[in-house]
Amino acid sequence: MNSQRGGFFLGMIVGLLIGLALALGVALYITKVPLPFIDKVPQRTAEQDAAEAEKNKNWDPNSPLYGKNPAKPHPVQVEAPAASEAASGVAPAAVETPVAPAVPVAPVASAASSAKEIKEAKAAAKAASAAASAARNPAAILSGEPVSTNPASDSLSYQVQAGAYGSQAEAETQRAKLAMMGLEPRIQEREVNGRTMYRVRIGPFAQREQADEVRVKLQAAGVESALVRVQK
């Protein structure tokens, strides 16, 4: 009876020792043998962590918008106020930079074109004076030739110029704008001092009153115009 009890305890102790040995062996195997999933992930060093932190510190969310040659905006440096101003507690006055007023863009019109129009007006006035003197000629009256009571209107016609441009495309744009107003503009090409000018004109009109009505309509629409007298 005592021998059986002693054999049972001995077997239990031996079993415990064997179990402990197996557990120790399994623990050593796990710690020494590389695991297939853990060892596939590379271990990061302290230098890599520091470089990643510096990169995240200087990260710019707009960097993809700069393209291959980024032109990043420079930080604006704000000048600190003087020590005397800081001590007094008075904020420095803001310096205002005067902005030059915008110069209105006038239609392209050369001085030579204006001189040409003045010359045409003088020639028309001279022709009107000659016609008036012929009307007062007694020989013409005695010969029975018809005498005009309004020689200036017989020898002149009137046009309204709504712009002179150095580009045909600009002249076509102005012509289309005037056509939408119900007018019938024409583009006249003229060589002035070796440069081709495209003049947008409306007319001719036999009476000056008709041309003045067109000018009033253009002025109401905000279009600048000029009256041109042309000899027939």
C-alpha atoms as an extended CHARMM CRD file, in Angstrom:
* protein
*
       232  EXT
         1         1  MET       CA              0.0000000000        0.0000000000        0.0000000000  PROA      1               0.0000000000
         2         2  ASN       CA              2.7920000000        2.3550000000        0.9100000000  PROA      2               0.0000000000
         3         3  SER       CA              4.7410000000        1.3680000000       -2.1910000000  PROA      3               0.0000000000
         4         4  GLN       CA              1.7870000000        2.2010000000       -4.4400000000  PROA      4               0.0000000000
         5         5  ARG       CA              1.3620000000        5.6030000000       -2.7860000000  PROA      5               0.0000000000
         6         6  GLY       CA              5.0840000000        6.3340000000       -3.1690000000  PROA      6               0.0000000000
         7         7  GLY       CA              5.0160000000        5.3260000000       -6.8490000000  PROA      7               0.0000000000
         8         8  PHE       CA              2.0540000000        7.6710000000       -7.5200000000  PROA      8               0.0000000000
         9         9  PHE       CA              3.7870000000       10.7000000000       -6.0370000000  PROA      9               0.0000000000
        10        10  LEU       CA              6.9720000000        9.8530000000       -7.8590000000  PROA      10              0.0000000000
        11        11  GLY       CA              5.1250000000        9.5940000000      -11.1790000000  PROA      11              0.0000000000
        12        12  MET       CA              3.3440000000       12.9030000000      -10.5490000000  PROA      12              0.0000000000
        13        13  ILE       CA              6.6280000000       14.6630000000       -9.8040000000  PROA      13              0.0000000000
        14        14  VAL       CA              8.2550000000       13.1960000000      -12.8970000000  PROA      14              0.0000000000
        15        15  GLY       CA              5.2680000000       14.3020000000      -15.0080000000  PROA      15              0.0000000000
        16        16  LEU       CA              5.4660000000       17.8340000000      -13.6420000000  PROA      16              0.0000000000
        17        17  LEU       CA              9.1750000000       17.9950000000      -14.4110000000  PROA      17              0.0000000000
        18        18  ILE       CA              8.5860000000       16.7540000000      -17.9340000000  PROA      18              0.0000000000
        19        19  GLY       CA              5.7940000000       19.3390000000      -18.4280000000  PROA      19              0.0000000000
        20        20  LEU       CA              8.0100000000       22.1380000000      -17.1630000000  PROA      20              0.0000000000
        21        21  ALA       CA             10.7950000000       21.0210000000      -19.4720000000  PROA      21              0.0000000000
        22        22  LEU       CA              8.4190000000       20.9970000000      -22.4580000000  PROA      22              0.0000000000
        23        23  ALA       CA              7.0610000000       24.4680000000      -21.5600000000  PROA      23              0.0000000000
        24        24  LEU       CA             10.5860000000       25.8210000000      -21.2400000000  PROA      24              0.0000000000
        25        25  GLY       CA             11.5570000000       24.3330000000      -24.5790000000  PROA      25              0.0000000000
        26        26  VAL       CA              8.5190000000       25.8420000000      -26.3140000000  PROA      26              0.0000000000
        27        27  ALA       CA              9.2780000000       29.2720000000      -24.7890000000  PROA      27              0.0000000000
        28        28  LEU       CA             12.8820000000       29.1280000000      -25.9590000000  PROA      28              0.0000000000
        29        29  TYR       CA             11.7620000000       28.0810000000      -29.4340000000  PROA      29              0.0000000000
        30        30  ILE       CA              9.3390000000       30.9760000000      -29.7160000000  PROA      30              0.0000000000
        31        31  THR       CA             11.8930000000       33.5740000000      -28.5820000000  PROA      31              0.0000000000
        32        32  LYS       CA             14.7830000000       32.3120000000      -30.6980000000  PROA      32              0.0000000000
        33        33  VAL       CA             13.1210000000       31.1910000000      -33.9240000000  PROA      33              0.0000000000
        34        34  PRO       CA             12.1160000000       34.1260000000      -36.2850000000  PROA      34              0.0000000000
        35        35  LEU       CA              8.3940000000       34.4480000000      -36.8720000000  PROA      35              0.0000000000
        36        36  PRO       CA              7.2840000000       34.6330000000      -40.5410000000  PROA      36              0.0000000000
        37        37  PHE       CA              4.8600000000       37.5850000000      -40.1080000000  PROA      37              0.0000000000
        38        38  ILE       CA              6.7350000000       39.7760000000      -37.6460000000  PROA      38              0.0000000000
        39        39  ASP       CA             10.1550000000       39.5820000000      -39.3160000000  PROA      39              0.0000000000
        40        40  LYS       CA              8.7730000000       40.6370000000      -42.7060000000  PROA      40              0.0000000000
        41        41  VAL       CA              8.1170000000       44.1740000000      -41.3780000000  PROA      41              0.0000000000
        42        42  PRO       CA             11.4100000000       46.1430000000      -41.3700000000  PROA      42              0.0000000000
        43        43  GLN       CA             12.3810000000       47.6220000000      -38.0390000000  PROA      43              0.0000000000
        44        44  ARG       CA             12.7180000000       51.4470000000      -38.0050000000  PROA      44              0.0000000000
        45        45  THR       CA             15.7720000000       53.0760000000      -36.5120000000  PROA      45              0.0000000000
        46        46  ALA       CA             15.9700000000       56.2560000000      -34.4630000000  PROA      46              0.0000000000
        47        47  GLU       CA             17.4990000000       58.1430000000      -37.4130000000  PROA      47              0.0000000000
        48        48  GLN       CA             14.5720000000       57.1900000000      -39.6510000000  PROA      48              0.0000000000
        49        49  ASP       CA             12.0840000000       58.3410000000      -37.0190000000  PROA      49              0.0000000000
        50        50  ALA       CA             13.8790000000       61.7000000000      -36.6890000000  PROA      50              0.0000000000
        51        51  ALA       CA             13.9180000000       62.2090000000      -40.4880000000  PROA      51              0.0000000000
        52        52  GLU       CA             10.2070000000       61.3920000000      -40.7060000000  PROA      52              0.0000000000
        53        53  ALA       CA              9.4170000000       63.8770000000      -37.9290000000  PROA      53              0.0000000000
        54        54  GLU       CA             11.3990000000       66.6380000000      -39.7090000000  PROA      54              0.0000000000
        55        55  LYS       CA              9.6070000000       65.8850000000      -42.9840000000  PROA      55              0.0000000000
        56        56  ASN       CA              6.1990000000       66.1100000000      -41.3130000000  PROA      56              0.0000000000
        57        57  LYS       CA              7.2130000000       69.3650000000      -39.6560000000  PROA      57              0.0000000000
        58        58  ASN       CA              7.9820000000       71.0790000000      -43.0030000000  PROA      58              0.0000000000
        59        59  TRP       CA              5.1290000000       69.4480000000      -44.9070000000  PROA      59              0.0000000000
        60        60  ASP       CA              3.2530000000       71.8040000000      -47.2440000000  PROA      60              0.0000000000
        61        61  PRO       CA             -0.3030000000       70.7500000000      -48.1990000000  PROA      61              0.0000000000
        62        62  ASN       CA             -0.0720000000       72.8060000000      -51.4300000000  PROA      62              0.0000000000
        63        63  SER       CA              3.1150000000       71.1520000000      -52.6840000000  PROA      63              0.0000000000
        64        64  PRO       CA              1.2920000000       69.1380000000      -55.4400000000  PROA      64              0.0000000000
        65        65  LEU       CA              0.1040000000       72.4510000000      -56.9450000000  PROA      65              0.0000000000
        66        66  TYR       CA              3.6170000000       73.7900000000      -57.5010000000  PROA      66              0.0000000000
        67        67  GLY       CA              4.4790000000       71.3820000000      -60.3440000000  PROA      67              0.0000000000
        68        68  LYS       CA              7.9740000000       70.1720000000      -61.1510000000  PROA      68              0.0000000000
        69        69  ASN       CA              9.6190000000       73.5370000000      -60.4220000000  PROA      69              0.0000000000
        70        70  PRO       CA              7.8230000000       74.7390000000      -57.2990000000  PROA      70              0.0000000000
        71        71  ALA       CA              7.8070000000       78.4380000000      -56.5910000000  PROA      71              0.0000000000
        72        72  LYS       CA              6.7960000000       78.4080000000      -52.9690000000  PROA      72              0.0000000000
        73        73  PRO       CA              5.6450000000       81.6970000000      -51.4610000000  PROA      73              0.0000000000
        74        74  HSD       CA              8.1680000000       83.3510000000      -49.2070000000  PROA      74              0.0000000000
        75        75  PRO       CA              7.0560000000       84.1650000000      -45.7060000000  PROA      75              0.0000000000
        76        76  VAL       CA              6.2810000000       87.8220000000      -45.1630000000  PROA      76              0.0000000000
        77        77  GLN       CA              8.5920000000       89.3860000000      -42.6480000000  PROA      77              0.0000000000
        78        78  VAL       CA              6.8390000000       91.8510000000      -40.3780000000  PROA      78              0.0000000000
        79        79  GLU       CA              9.0950000000       94.5380000000      -38.9980000000  PROA      79              0.0000000000
        80        80  ALA       CA              8.7900000000       94.8710000000      -35.2550000000  PROA      80              0.0000000000
        81        81  PRO       CA              7.8070000000       98.3290000000      -33.9420000000  PROA      81              0.0000000000
        82        82  ALA       CA             10.4450000000      100.5630000000      -32.4630000000  PROA      82              0.0000000000
        83        83  ALA       CA             11.2670000000      100.2960000000      -28.7740000000  PROA      83              0.0000000000
        84        84  SER       CA              9.9170000000      103.7750000000      -28.0990000000  PROA      84              0.0000000000
        85        85  GLU       CA              6.5860000000      102.9440000000      -29.7300000000  PROA      85              0.0000000000
        86        86  ALA       CA              6.3540000000       99.6830000000      -27.8000000000  PROA      86              0.0000000000
        87        87  ALA       CA              7.0590000000      101.4970000000      -24.5340000000  PROA      87              0.0000000000
        88        88  SER       CA              4.4730000000      104.1970000000      -25.1920000000  PROA      88              0.0000000000
        89        89  GLY       CA              1.8370000000      101.6610000000      -26.2290000000  PROA      89              0.0000000000
        90        90  VAL       CA              0.9700000000      103.5870000000      -29.4110000000  PROA      90              0.0000000000
        91        91  ALA       CA              0.5790000000      101.4250000000      -32.5120000000  PROA      91              0.0000000000
        92        92  PRO       CA              2.5360000000      102.6520000000      -35.5700000000  PROA      92              0.0000000000
        93        93  ALA       CA              0.4470000000      104.2840000000      -38.2840000000  PROA      93              0.0000000000
        94        94  ALA       CA             -0.0990000000      102.2540000000      -41.4280000000  PROA      94              0.0000000000
        95        95  VAL       CA              1.7520000000      103.5480000000      -44.4710000000  PROA      95              0.0000000000
        96        96  GLU       CA             -0.5650000000      103.9010000000      -47.4540000000  PROA      96              0.0000000000
        97        97  THR       CA              0.9680000000      103.6200000000      -50.9000000000  PROA      97              0.0000000000
        98        98  PRO       CA             -0.7730000000      105.8870000000      -53.4180000000  PROA      98              0.0000000000
        99        99  VAL       CA             -2.1550000000      104.0130000000      -56.3780000000  PROA      99              0.0000000000
       100       100  ALA       CA             -1.8610000000      105.6820000000      -59.7370000000  PROA      100             0.0000000000
       101       101  PRO       CA             -5.2760000000      106.1880000000      -61.3670000000  PROA      101             0.0000000000
       102       102  ALA       CA             -6.0170000000      103.9670000000      -64.3010000000  PROA      102             0.0000000000
       103       103  VAL       CA             -5.5510000000      105.6830000000      -67.6190000000  PROA      103             0.0000000000
       104       104  PRO       CA             -8.6650000000      105.2340000000      -69.7890000000  PROA      104             0.0000000000
       105       105  VAL       CA             -7.9600000000      103.4240000000      -72.9990000000  PROA      105             0.0000000000
       106       106  ALA       CA             -9.0610000000      105.5770000000      -75.8950000000  PROA      106             0.0000000000
       107       107  PRO       CA             -9.9070000000      104.1810000000      -79.3260000000  PROA      107             0.0000000000
       108       108  VAL       CA             -6.9400000000      103.8030000000      -81.6260000000  PROA      108             0.0000000000
       109       109  ALA       CA             -6.9220000000      106.9530000000      -83.6630000000  PROA      109             0.0000000000
       110       110  SER       CA             -3.7860000000      108.4340000000      -85.1400000000  PROA      110             0.0000000000
       111       111  ALA       CA             -3.0550000000      112.1370000000      -85.3010000000  PROA      111             0.0000000000
       112       112  ALA       CA             -2.4380000000      111.7890000000      -89.0120000000  PROA      112             0.0000000000
       113       113  SER       CA             -6.0060000000      110.5570000000      -89.5030000000  PROA      113             0.0000000000
       114       114  SER       CA             -7.3600000000      113.6110000000      -87.6760000000  PROA      114             0.0000000000
       115       115  ALA       CA             -5.1520000000      115.8800000000      -89.7880000000  PROA      115             0.0000000000
       116       116  LYS       CA             -6.4910000000      114.1870000000      -92.9090000000  PROA      116             0.0000000000
       117       117  GLU       CA            -10.0630000000      114.8450000000      -91.8240000000  PROA      117             0.0000000000
       118       118  ILE       CA             -9.2550000000      118.5100000000      -91.1460000000  PROA      118             0.0000000000
       119       119  LYS       CA             -7.7260000000      118.7820000000      -94.6090000000  PROA      119             0.0000000000
       120       120  GLU       CA            -10.8620000000      117.2810000000      -96.1370000000  PROA      120             0.0000000000
       121       121  ALA       CA            -13.0240000000      119.7440000000      -94.2120000000  PROA      121             0.0000000000
       122       122  LYS       CA            -10.9290000000      122.6770000000      -95.4580000000  PROA      122             0.0000000000
       123       123  ALA       CA            -11.1850000000      121.4430000000      -99.0480000000  PROA      123             0.0000000000
       124       124  ALA       CA            -14.9530000000      121.1220000000      -98.6620000000  PROA      124             0.0000000000
       125       125  ALA       CA            -15.1700000000      124.6620000000      -97.2820000000  PROA      125             0.0000000000
       126       126  LYS       CA            -13.1100000000      125.9760000000     -100.2030000000  PROA      126             0.0000000000
       127       127  ALA       CA            -15.3850000000      124.2060000000     -102.6800000000  PROA      127             0.0000000000
       128       128  ALA       CA            -18.4400000000      125.6560000000     -100.9570000000  PROA      128             0.0000000000
       129       129  SER       CA            -16.9340000000      129.1530000000     -101.1710000000  PROA      129             0.0000000000
       130       130  ALA       CA            -16.2310000000      128.6910000000     -104.8870000000  PROA      130             0.0000000000
       131       131  ALA       CA            -19.7890000000      127.5030000000     -105.4600000000  PROA      131             0.0000000000
       132       132  ALA       CA            -21.1490000000      130.5170000000     -103.5780000000  PROA      132             0.0000000000
       133       133  SER       CA            -19.0910000000      132.9200000000     -105.6880000000  PROA      133             0.0000000000
       134       134  ALA       CA            -20.3110000000      131.2040000000     -108.8510000000  PROA      134             0.0000000000
       135       135  ALA       CA            -23.8770000000      131.6120000000     -107.6580000000  PROA      135             0.0000000000
       136       136  ARG       CA            -23.3130000000      135.3460000000     -107.3120000000  PROA      136             0.0000000000
       137       137  ASN       CA            -21.7100000000      135.5820000000     -110.7950000000  PROA      137             0.0000000000
       138       138  PRO       CA            -23.9360000000      137.8200000000     -112.9750000000  PROA      138             0.0000000000
       139       139  ALA       CA            -22.7160000000      136.1040000000     -116.1670000000  PROA      139             0.0000000000
       140       140  ALA       CA            -23.9730000000      132.7820000000     -114.8990000000  PROA      140             0.0000000000
       141       141  ILE       CA            -27.3180000000      134.3280000000     -114.0350000000  PROA      141             0.0000000000
       142       142  LEU       CA            -27.6970000000      136.0240000000     -117.4530000000  PROA      142             0.0000000000
       143       143  SER       CA            -26.7520000000      132.8300000000     -119.2910000000  PROA      143             0.0000000000
       144       144  GLY       CA            -29.7220000000      131.0670000000     -117.7490000000  PROA      144             0.0000000000
       145       145  GLU       CA            -27.6940000000      128.3770000000     -115.9210000000  PROA      145             0.0000000000
       146       146  PRO       CA            -29.3930000000      126.9300000000     -112.8300000000  PROA      146             0.0000000000
       147       147  VAL       CA            -28.0850000000      128.4750000000     -109.6340000000  PROA      147             0.0000000000
       148       148  SER       CA            -28.1750000000      126.4390000000     -106.4550000000  PROA      148             0.0000000000
       149       149  THR       CA            -29.5660000000      128.2100000000     -103.4350000000  PROA      149             0.0000000000
       150       150  ASN       CA            -27.6420000000      125.8750000000     -101.0770000000  PROA      150             0.0000000000
       151       151  PRO       CA            -24.2990000000      125.0700000000     -102.7230000000  PROA      151             0.0000000000
       152       152  ALA       CA            -22.6940000000      123.6590000000      -99.5740000000  PROA      152             0.0000000000
       153       153  SER       CA            -25.3080000000      120.9260000000      -99.2550000000  PROA      153             0.0000000000
       154       154  ASP       CA            -24.9940000000      120.0600000000     -102.9420000000  PROA      154             0.0000000000
       155       155  SER       CA            -21.2280000000      119.5160000000     -102.8120000000  PROA      155             0.0000000000
       156       156  LEU       CA            -20.8940000000      117.8550000000      -99.3900000000  PROA      156             0.0000000000
       157       157  SER       CA            -22.0700000000      114.6960000000      -97.7170000000  PROA      157             0.0000000000
       158       158  TYR       CA            -21.7800000000      113.7520000000      -94.0460000000  PROA      158             0.0000000000
       159       159  GLN       CA            -20.4920000000      110.6220000000      -92.3650000000  PROA      159             0.0000000000
       160       160  VAL       CA            -20.2850000000      109.6310000000      -88.7120000000  PROA      160             0.0000000000
       161       161  GLN       CA            -17.0130000000      108.0050000000      -87.6740000000  PROA      161             0.0000000000
       162       162  ALA       CA            -17.3580000000      105.6730000000      -84.6830000000  PROA      162             0.0000000000
       163       163  GLY       CA            -13.6990000000      104.7240000000      -84.3630000000  PROA      163             0.0000000000
       164       164  ALA       CA            -10.4020000000      104.2260000000      -86.1890000000  PROA      164             0.0000000000
       165       165  TYR       CA             -8.4030000000      101.0940000000      -85.4190000000  PROA      165             0.0000000000
       166       166  GLY       CA             -5.0550000000       99.6620000000      -86.3860000000  PROA      166             0.0000000000
       167       167  SER       CA             -6.4700000000       96.1300000000      -86.4050000000  PROA      167             0.0000000000
       168       168  GLN       CA             -9.1960000000       94.8620000000      -88.7050000000  PROA      168             0.0000000000
       169       169  ALA       CA            -10.4700000000       92.5380000000      -85.9720000000  PROA      169             0.0000000000
       170       170  GLU       CA            -11.1290000000       95.4920000000      -83.6640000000  PROA      170             0.0000000000
       171       171  ALA       CA            -12.9000000000       97.3250000000      -86.4620000000  PROA      171             0.0000000000
       172       172  GLU       CA            -15.0880000000       94.2770000000      -87.1650000000  PROA      172             0.0000000000
       173       173  THR       CA            -15.9890000000       94.0770000000      -83.4770000000  PROA      173             0.0000000000
       174       174  GLN       CA            -17.0680000000       97.7280000000      -83.4580000000  PROA      174             0.0000000000
       175       175  ARG       CA            -19.0240000000       97.2650000000      -86.6860000000  PROA      175             0.0000000000
       176       176  ALA       CA            -20.9040000000       94.2920000000      -85.2140000000  PROA      176             0.0000000000
       177       177  LYS       CA            -21.7020000000       96.3150000000      -82.0890000000  PROA      177             0.0000000000
       178       178  LEU       CA            -23.1460000000       99.1550000000      -84.1520000000  PROA      178             0.0000000000
       179       179  ALA       CA            -25.0980000000       96.7320000000      -86.3490000000  PROA      179             0.0000000000
       180       180  MET       CA            -26.8270000000       95.3830000000      -83.2330000000  PROA      180             0.0000000000
       181       181  MET       CA            -28.0010000000       98.9590000000      -82.5880000000  PROA      181             0.0000000000
       182       182  GLY       CA            -29.8310000000       98.9950000000      -85.9330000000  PROA      182             0.0000000000
       183       183  LEU       CA            -27.2030000000      101.0140000000      -87.8080000000  PROA      183             0.0000000000
       184       184  GLU       CA            -25.4170000000      100.2120000000      -91.0590000000  PROA      184             0.0000000000
       185       185  PRO       CA            -21.7130000000      100.8580000000      -90.4600000000  PROA      185             0.0000000000
       186       186  ARG       CA            -18.9630000000      100.3400000000      -93.0300000000  PROA      186             0.0000000000
       187       187  ILE       CA            -15.2350000000       99.7650000000      -92.6510000000  PROA      187             0.0000000000
       188       188  GLN       CA            -12.9750000000      102.0110000000      -94.7270000000  PROA      188             0.0000000000
       189       189  GLU       CA             -9.3580000000      100.9590000000      -95.1380000000  PROA      189             0.0000000000
       190       190  ARG       CA             -6.9110000000      103.8420000000      -95.4550000000  PROA      190             0.0000000000
       191       191  GLU       CA             -3.1020000000      104.0500000000      -95.5600000000  PROA      191             0.0000000000
       192       192  VAL       CA             -1.8440000000      106.7230000000      -93.1490000000  PROA      192             0.0000000000
       193       193  ASN       CA              1.9100000000      107.3370000000      -92.8010000000  PROA      193             0.0000000000
       194       194  GLY       CA              2.7290000000      103.8200000000      -93.9220000000  PROA      194             0.0000000000
       195       195  ARG       CA              0.2180000000      102.2610000000      -91.5430000000  PROA      195             0.0000000000
       196       196  THR       CA             -3.1160000000      100.7700000000      -92.4770000000  PROA      196             0.0000000000
       197       197  MET       CA             -6.0170000000      102.2150000000      -90.5030000000  PROA      197             0.0000000000
       198       198  TYR       CA             -9.5210000000      100.7400000000      -90.4170000000  PROA      198             0.0000000000
       199       199  ARG       CA            -12.1830000000      103.4140000000      -89.9250000000  PROA      199             0.0000000000
       200       200  VAL       CA            -15.7130000000      102.4800000000      -88.9050000000  PROA      200             0.0000000000
       201       201  ARG       CA            -18.1330000000      104.9780000000      -90.4590000000  PROA      201             0.0000000000
       202       202  ILE       CA            -21.8830000000      105.3430000000      -90.8410000000  PROA      202             0.0000000000
       203       203  GLY       CA            -23.3490000000      107.1130000000      -93.8410000000  PROA      203             0.0000000000
       204       204  PRO       CA            -23.0760000000      109.0270000000      -96.0660000000  PROA      204             0.0000000000
       205       205  PHE       CA            -25.9500000000      111.3740000000      -95.2460000000  PROA      205             0.0000000000
       206       206  ALA       CA            -27.1280000000      114.1950000000      -97.4930000000  PROA      206             0.0000000000
       207       207  GLN       CA            -28.1880000000      116.3790000000      -94.5670000000  PROA      207             0.0000000000
       208       208  ARG       CA            -26.1750000000      117.1690000000      -91.4620000000  PROA      208             0.0000000000
       209       209  GLU       CA            -29.2740000000      116.7580000000      -89.3160000000  PROA      209             0.0000000000
       210       210  GLN       CA            -29.3950000000      113.0690000000      -90.2300000000  PROA      210             0.0000000000
       211       211  ALA       CA            -25.7810000000      112.6080000000      -89.1540000000  PROA      211             0.0000000000
       212       212  ASP       CA            -26.4450000000      114.4890000000      -85.9200000000  PROA      212             0.0000000000
       213       213  GLU       CA            -29.3280000000      112.1280000000      -85.1030000000  PROA      213             0.0000000000
       214       214  VAL       CA            -26.9740000000      109.1550000000      -85.4720000000  PROA      214             0.0000000000
       215       215  ARG       CA            -24.4050000000      110.8420000000      -83.2310000000  PROA      215             0.0000000000
       216       216  VAL       CA            -27.0440000000      111.4090000000      -80.5490000000  PROA      216             0.0000000000
       217       217  LYS       CA            -27.9830000000      107.7300000000      -80.6940000000  PROA      217             0.0000000000
       218       218  LEU       CA            -24.3440000000      106.6880000000      -80.3790000000  PROA      218             0.0000000000
       219       219  GLN       CA            -23.7770000000      109.0590000000      -77.4890000000  PROA      219             0.0000000000
       220       220  ALA       CA            -26.7590000000      107.5760000000      -75.6510000000  PROA      220             0.0000000000
       221       221  ALA       CA            -25.1620000000      104.1320000000      -76.0640000000  PROA      221             0.0000000000
       222       222  GLY       CA            -21.8040000000      105.3570000000      -74.7460000000  PROA      222             0.0000000000
       223       223  VAL       CA            -20.0320000000      105.2770000000      -78.1220000000  PROA      223             0.0000000000
       224       224  GLU       CA            -17.7770000000      108.1950000000      -79.0240000000  PROA      224             0.0000000000
       225       225  SER       CA            -18.1750000000      109.5230000000      -82.5530000000  PROA      225             0.0000000000
       226       226  ALA       CA            -17.0830000000      112.3400000000      -84.8340000000  PROA      226             0.0000000000
       227       227  LEU       CA            -18.7760000000      114.1420000000      -87.7170000000  PROA      227             0.0000000000
       228       228  VAL       CA            -16.8920000000      113.9560000000      -91.0210000000  PROA      228             0.0000000000
       229       229  ARG       CA            -17.6980000000      116.1290000000      -94.0390000000  PROA      229             0.0000000000
       230       230  VAL       CA            -16.8510000000      114.5020000000      -97.3660000000  PROA      230             0.0000000000
       231       231  GLN       CA            -16.8510000000      116.2820000000     -100.7050000000  PROA      231             0.0000000000
       232       232  LYS       CA            -18.9900000000      114.6000000000     -103.3160000000  PROA      232             0.0000000000
